Amino acid sequence: MCEQTQKKKVLSCIQPSGIPTLGNYLGALKNWVNMQEEYDCTFAVADLHAITVRQEPAKLRQQIYSMYALFLALGLDPEKSTLFIQSQVPAHSQLAWILSCYTQFGELSRMTQFKDKSARHADNINAGLFAYPALMAADILLYQPDFVPVGHDQKQHLEITRDIATRFNNLYGDVFTVPEPLIGKGGARVMSLADPTKKMSKSDENPNGYISLLDTKEDIIRKFKRAVTDSDAKICVAEGKHGINNLIDIYSVVMGISADETVKKFEGCGYGEFKLSVGEAVADCLSPVRERYNEYISDKKKLEDLSKMGAEKAYYASRKTMSKVMKKVGFVL
């Protein structure tokens, strides 16, 4: 009788700070759905991280459920994976305090996100904003994942978690799995439609720069028609053609073909026709997500039930790690 191979564990979290963009989808979220077959997956709405910036309670609550509904709309399956809301599992805050005592001031002061957010929110540079890597490390290490999906610009976040885990393990033995980065292939960096030298972001002041996962077909096509390109009028991958390179990448990833195939398909076409085709392809790709999201978000009872079920699964997994940590540190259980 063949012994069943245990799946490797993967964990990923996302803040409920607004609806993700096409860039988030092609770079990460789309891959999450596919990972469920290959890995033992845990996905969390990281709402504790959201309050490093002042929030309106009612709006935050709505955004938390909105992100959870989007998890389900994307195809994350609560039967296959653990889907939960971070603040519903107290071990995250508990382990974050313990790990903060094993994190050095110098490490925290070098974090890029702290520098960026401090500059944007100069009136609220709080201790939570400074110490967030300890909470992030707790989010990850609680569930002993083998891999954490990260973009190329997020490696620093995982590196400090690995450093904290290694330091703790060196003191107390084999307590935490030291996770490896899982870098997505292709579509990992989608650029702004308004300024293709910058990464697409939902915080862009120009709404024409990004595609929200819940944009209507009309909005999506309109934004792609307005996408910034060049005056060359030739559809090809070339240095300096940031706008066209971005559109070729988007179309290729959405359609599941290579950039060369995309270029060949639109050989001789004008920019206007190409932009329309990219917009239609993206709209068709995201339409099922928007439809399923509308179904889930209108059923609050179902969202509450599923999130509680996910929190119970997460609590059980986190309790095993917390018991080990508490014993190692010397606390009384």
Coordinates of C-alpha atoms in Angstrom, one line a residue:
M1 CA 0.0 0.0 0.0
C2 CA 1.5 3.4 -1.1
E3 CA 1.9 5.9 1.6
Q4 CA 0.2 9.2 0.8
T5 CA 2.7 12.1 0.5
Q6 CA 1.8 15.0 2.8
K7 CA 1.4 18.3 1.0
K8 CA 3.8 21.1 1.7
K9 CA 2.2 24.1 3.5
V10 CA 1.7 27.5 2.0
L11 CA 0.4 30.7 3.8
S12 CA -0.5 34.1 2.5
C13 CA -2.3 37.1 3.9
I14 CA -3.7 40.3 2.5
Q15 CA -4.9 43.5 4.2
P16 CA -8.5 44.6 3.8
S17 CA -7.5 48.0 2.5
G18 CA -9.7 48.2 -0.5
I19 CA -10.4 46.0 -3.5
P20 CA -7.3 44.4 -5.1
T21 CA -6.2 45.4 -8.6
L22 CA -5.6 43.4 -11.7
G23 CA -1.9 43.5 -10.8
N24 CA -2.7 41.8 -7.4
Y25 CA -4.8 39.2 -9.3
L26 CA -2.3 38.3 -12.0
G27 CA 0.7 38.5 -9.7
A28 CA -0.6 36.6 -6.7
L29 CA -4.3 35.9 -6.2
K30 CA -4.8 33.9 -9.4
N31 CA -1.9 31.7 -8.3
W32 CA -3.5 31.2 -4.8
V33 CA -6.4 29.4 -6.5
N34 CA -4.1 27.0 -8.4
M35 CA -2.0 26.3 -5.3
Q36 CA -5.0 24.7 -3.5
E37 CA -4.5 21.5 -5.5
E38 CA -0.8 21.2 -4.9
Y39 CA -0.4 22.6 -1.3
D40 CA -2.0 22.6 2.1
C41 CA -3.0 26.3 2.0
T42 CA -3.9 28.9 4.7
F43 CA -5.2 32.3 3.6
A44 CA -6.0 35.2 6.0
V45 CA -7.5 38.7 5.8
A46 CA -4.9 40.6 7.7
D47 CA -7.1 43.1 9.5
L48 CA -4.8 43.6 12.5
H49 CA -2.2 45.2 10.2
A50 CA -4.8 47.6 8.8
I51 CA -5.1 49.6 12.0
T52 CA -1.5 51.0 11.9
V53 CA -3.4 53.6 9.9
R54 CA -6.5 55.2 11.4
Q55 CA -9.7 53.5 10.3
E56 CA -13.4 54.2 10.5
P57 CA -14.8 51.1 12.4
A58 CA -17.9 50.6 10.3
K59 CA -15.9 51.0 7.1
L60 CA -13.2 48.6 8.2
R61 CA -15.7 46.0 9.2
Q62 CA -17.2 46.2 5.7
Q63 CA -13.8 46.0 4.1
I64 CA -13.0 42.9 6.1
Y65 CA -16.1 41.1 4.9
S66 CA -15.6 42.4 1.4
M67 CA -12.1 40.9 1.3
Y68 CA -13.4 37.6 2.7
A69 CA -16.1 37.5 0.1
L70 CA -13.5 38.2 -2.6
F71 CA -11.5 35.2 -1.4
L72 CA -14.5 33.0 -2.0
A73 CA -15.3 34.7 -5.4
L74 CA -11.8 34.1 -6.6
G75 CA -12.3 30.4 -6.0
L76 CA -10.6 29.8 -2.7
D77 CA -12.4 26.8 -1.2
P78 CA -13.0 26.7 2.6
E79 CA -13.2 22.9 2.3
K80 CA -9.7 22.6 0.7
S81 CA -8.0 25.5 2.4
T82 CA -8.2 27.5 5.7
L83 CA -9.7 30.9 5.0
F84 CA -10.0 33.1 8.1
I85 CA -9.9 36.6 9.5
Q86 CA -6.7 37.3 11.4
S87 CA -8.3 39.2 14.4
Q88 CA -10.6 36.2 15.1
V89 CA -7.5 34.2 16.1
P90 CA -6.0 35.7 19.3
A91 CA -2.7 33.7 18.9
H92 CA -1.6 36.2 16.3
S93 CA -1.4 39.1 18.8
Q94 CA 0.0 36.8 21.5
L95 CA 2.8 35.4 19.4
A96 CA 3.5 38.9 18.0
W97 CA 4.4 40.2 21.5
I98 CA 6.7 37.2 22.1
L99 CA 8.5 37.6 18.8
S100 CA 8.9 41.3 19.2
C101 CA 11.1 40.5 22.1
Y102 CA 13.3 38.6 19.7
T103 CA 13.4 41.3 17.1
Q104 CA 16.1 43.9 17.0
F105 CA 15.4 47.7 16.9
G106 CA 17.9 48.0 14.0
E107 CA 16.1 45.4 12.0
L108 CA 12.8 47.2 12.4
S109 CA 14.2 50.6 11.6
R110 CA 15.5 49.4 8.2
M111 CA 12.2 48.1 6.9
T112 CA 11.1 49.9 3.8
Q113 CA 7.4 49.8 4.6
F114 CA 8.0 51.6 7.9
K115 CA 9.9 54.4 6.1
D116 CA 7.2 54.7 3.3
K117 CA 4.2 54.7 5.6
S118 CA 5.9 57.1 8.1
A119 CA 6.4 59.5 5.2
R120 CA 2.8 59.2 4.1
H121 CA 1.3 59.3 7.6
A122 CA 3.6 61.7 9.4
D123 CA 0.9 62.6 12.0
N124 CA 0.6 59.0 13.1
I125 CA 3.9 57.2 13.3
N126 CA 2.8 54.7 15.9
A127 CA 4.6 51.8 17.6
G128 CA 2.4 49.3 15.7
L129 CA 3.6 50.7 12.4
F130 CA 7.2 50.3 13.6
A131 CA 6.8 46.8 15.1
Y132 CA 4.5 45.3 12.5
P133 CA 7.2 42.8 11.2
A134 CA 6.8 40.9 14.5
L135 CA 3.1 40.6 13.9
M136 CA 3.8 39.6 10.3
A137 CA 6.3 37.0 11.5
A138 CA 3.6 35.7 13.9
D139 CA 1.1 35.5 11.1
I140 CA 3.4 33.2 9.2
L141 CA 5.2 31.2 11.8
L142 CA 2.0 30.2 13.7
Y143 CA 1.1 27.9 10.8
Q144 CA 4.5 26.4 10.1
P145 CA 4.4 27.0 6.3
D146 CA 7.1 25.7 4.0
F147 CA 6.5 28.5 1.6
V148 CA 5.1 32.0 1.5
P149 CA 4.1 33.5 -1.9
V150 CA 5.9 36.9 -2.4
G151 CA 6.4 39.3 -5.2
H152 CA 9.9 40.5 -6.1
D153 CA 9.4 43.7 -4.1
Q154 CA 8.2 41.8 -0.9
K155 CA 11.3 39.7 -0.3
Q156 CA 12.4 42.0 2.6
H157 CA 9.2 41.1 4.5
L158 CA 9.9 37.4 4.4
E159 CA 13.6 37.9 5.1
I160 CA 13.0 39.4 8.5
T161 CA 10.5 36.6 9.4
R162 CA 13.2 34.1 8.5
D163 CA 15.7 35.9 10.6
I164 CA 13.4 36.0 13.6
A165 CA 12.5 32.3 13.2
T166 CA 16.2 31.3 12.9
R167 CA 17.2 33.4 16.0
F168 CA 14.4 31.8 18.0
N169 CA 15.3 28.3 16.8
N170 CA 19.0 28.8 17.7
L171 CA 18.0 29.7 21.2
Y172 CA 15.3 27.0 21.8
G173 CA 15.7 24.3 19.3
D174 CA 13.5 23.3 16.3
V175 CA 10.4 25.4 17.1
F176 CA 9.5 27.1 13.8
T177 CA 9.7 26.0 10.2
V178 CA 11.8 28.6 8.4
P179 CA 9.7 29.4 5.3
E180 CA 11.0 29.8 1.8
P181 CA 9.8 32.4 -0.7
L182 CA 7.5 31.2 -3.4
I183 CA 7.9 33.5 -6.4
G184 CA 5.1 33.6 -8.9
K185 CA 5.9 33.0 -12.6
G186 CA 4.7 35.6 -15.1
G187 CA 2.3 38.4 -14.5
A188 CA 4.1 39.2 -11.3
R189 CA 4.5 42.9 -12.1
V190 CA 1.7 44.7 -13.8
M191 CA 2.3 48.4 -14.4
S192 CA 0.0 51.4 -14.1
L193 CA -2.1 52.2 -17.2
A194 CA -1.6 55.9 -16.6
D195 CA 2.2 55.8 -15.9
P196 CA 3.6 52.4 -17.1
T197 CA 6.9 53.1 -15.3
K198 CA 5.2 52.6 -12.0
K199 CA 3.6 49.5 -10.5
M200 CA -0.2 49.3 -10.7
S201 CA -1.6 50.3 -7.3
K202 CA -5.1 50.7 -5.8
S203 CA -3.7 53.8 -4.0
D204 CA -3.0 55.5 -7.3
E205 CA -4.6 59.0 -7.3
N206 CA -5.5 58.5 -10.9
P207 CA -8.3 55.9 -11.1
N208 CA -7.5 55.3 -14.8
G209 CA -4.1 53.9 -13.7
Y210 CA -5.5 50.7 -12.2
I211 CA -8.1 48.1 -12.8
S212 CA -10.1 47.0 -9.8
L213 CA -11.2 43.4 -9.6
L214 CA -14.8 44.7 -9.3
D215 CA -14.7 47.2 -12.2
T216 CA -17.5 46.8 -14.7
K217 CA -16.7 45.7 -18.3
E218 CA -17.4 49.2 -19.5
D219 CA -15.0 50.8 -17.0
I220 CA -12.3 48.2 -17.8
I221 CA -12.5 48.8 -21.5
R222 CA -12.6 52.6 -21.0
K223 CA -9.4 52.5 -18.9
F224 CA -7.6 50.4 -21.4
K225 CA -8.6 52.7 -24.2
R226 CA -7.0 55.5 -22.3
A227 CA -3.8 53.5 -21.4
V228 CA -0.6 55.5 -22.0
T229 CA 1.5 54.2 -24.9
D230 CA 4.0 55.7 -27.3
S231 CA 3.9 57.3 -30.7
D232 CA 5.7 54.4 -32.5
A233 CA 2.4 52.6 -33.2
K234 CA 4.2 49.2 -33.5
I235 CA 3.1 46.4 -31.2
C236 CA 6.3 44.8 -30.1
V237 CA 8.4 44.2 -27.0
A238 CA 11.2 46.7 -26.9
E239 CA 13.2 48.8 -24.4
G240 CA 11.5 52.1 -23.6
K241 CA 8.1 51.0 -24.9
H242 CA 6.8 50.7 -21.3
G243 CA 3.1 51.1 -22.1
I244 CA 3.0 48.6 -24.9
N245 CA 5.2 46.1 -23.1
N246 CA 2.8 46.3 -20.1
L247 CA -0.3 45.7 -22.3
I248 CA 1.5 42.8 -24.1
D249 CA 2.3 41.2 -20.7
I250 CA -1.3 41.7 -19.4
Y251 CA -2.8 40.1 -22.5
S252 CA -0.3 37.2 -22.6
V253 CA -0.9 36.3 -18.9
V254 CA -4.7 36.6 -19.2
M255 CA -4.9 34.5 -22.4
G256 CA -2.2 32.0 -21.3
I257 CA 0.1 32.6 -24.2
S258 CA 3.6 33.9 -24.7
A259 CA 4.5 37.5 -25.4
D260 CA 5.8 36.4 -28.8
E261 CA 2.5 34.8 -29.6
T262 CA 0.7 38.0 -28.6
V263 CA 3.0 40.2 -30.8
K264 CA 2.4 37.8 -33.7
K265 CA -1.4 37.8 -33.2
F266 CA -1.6 41.6 -33.4
E267 CA 1.0 42.1 -36.1
G268 CA -0.1 45.0 -38.3
C269 CA -2.8 46.2 -35.9
G270 CA -3.0 49.7 -34.5
Y271 CA -2.8 50.6 -30.9
G272 CA -6.5 51.4 -30.6
E273 CA -7.5 47.9 -31.8
F274 CA -4.9 46.3 -29.5
K275 CA -6.0 48.3 -26.4
L276 CA -9.7 47.3 -27.0
S277 CA -8.7 43.6 -27.3
V278 CA -6.7 43.7 -24.1
G279 CA -9.6 45.4 -22.3
E280 CA -12.1 42.9 -23.5
A281 CA -9.9 40.0 -22.5
V282 CA -9.4 41.4 -19.0
A283 CA -13.1 42.1 -18.7
D284 CA -14.0 38.6 -19.7
C285 CA -11.5 37.2 -17.2
L286 CA -12.8 39.2 -14.3
S287 CA -16.5 39.1 -15.0
P288 CA -17.1 35.7 -13.2
V289 CA -15.2 37.0 -10.1
R290 CA -17.4 40.1 -9.9
E291 CA -20.6 38.0 -10.3
R292 CA -19.6 35.6 -7.6
Y293 CA -18.5 38.4 -5.3
N294 CA -21.9 40.1 -5.6
E295 CA -23.6 36.8 -4.6
Y296 CA -21.4 36.3 -1.5
I297 CA -21.4 39.9 -0.3
S298 CA -25.2 39.9 -0.3
D299 CA -25.3 36.9 2.1
K300 CA -23.8 38.2 5.4
K301 CA -24.9 35.1 7.3
K302 CA -23.0 32.8 5.0
L303 CA -19.9 35.0 5.3
E304 CA -20.1 35.0 9.1
D305 CA -20.6 31.3 9.2
L306 CA -17.7 30.5 6.8
S307 CA -15.3 33.0 8.5
K308 CA -16.1 31.4 12.0
M309 CA -15.4 28.0 10.6
G310 CA -12.1 29.2 9.1
A311 CA -11.2 30.8 12.4
E312 CA -11.8 27.5 14.3
K313 CA -9.5 25.7 11.9
A314 CA -6.8 28.4 12.2
Y315 CA -7.2 28.4 16.0
Y316 CA -6.6 24.6 16.2
A317 CA -3.5 24.9 14.0
S318 CA -2.1 28.0 15.9
R319 CA -2.7 26.4 19.3
K320 CA -0.1 23.7 18.6
T321 CA 2.5 26.2 17.8
M322 CA 1.7 28.5 20.7
S323 CA 1.9 25.6 23.2
K324 CA 5.4 24.8 22.0
V325 CA 6.5 28.4 22.1
M326 CA 5.1 29.0 25.6
K327 CA 6.9 26.0 27.0
K328 CA 10.2 26.9 25.3
V329 CA 10.1 30.5 26.6
G330 CA 9.2 29.4 30.1
F331 CA 5.6 30.4 30.5
V332 CA 3.1 28.4 32.6
L333 CA 0.5 26.7 30.5

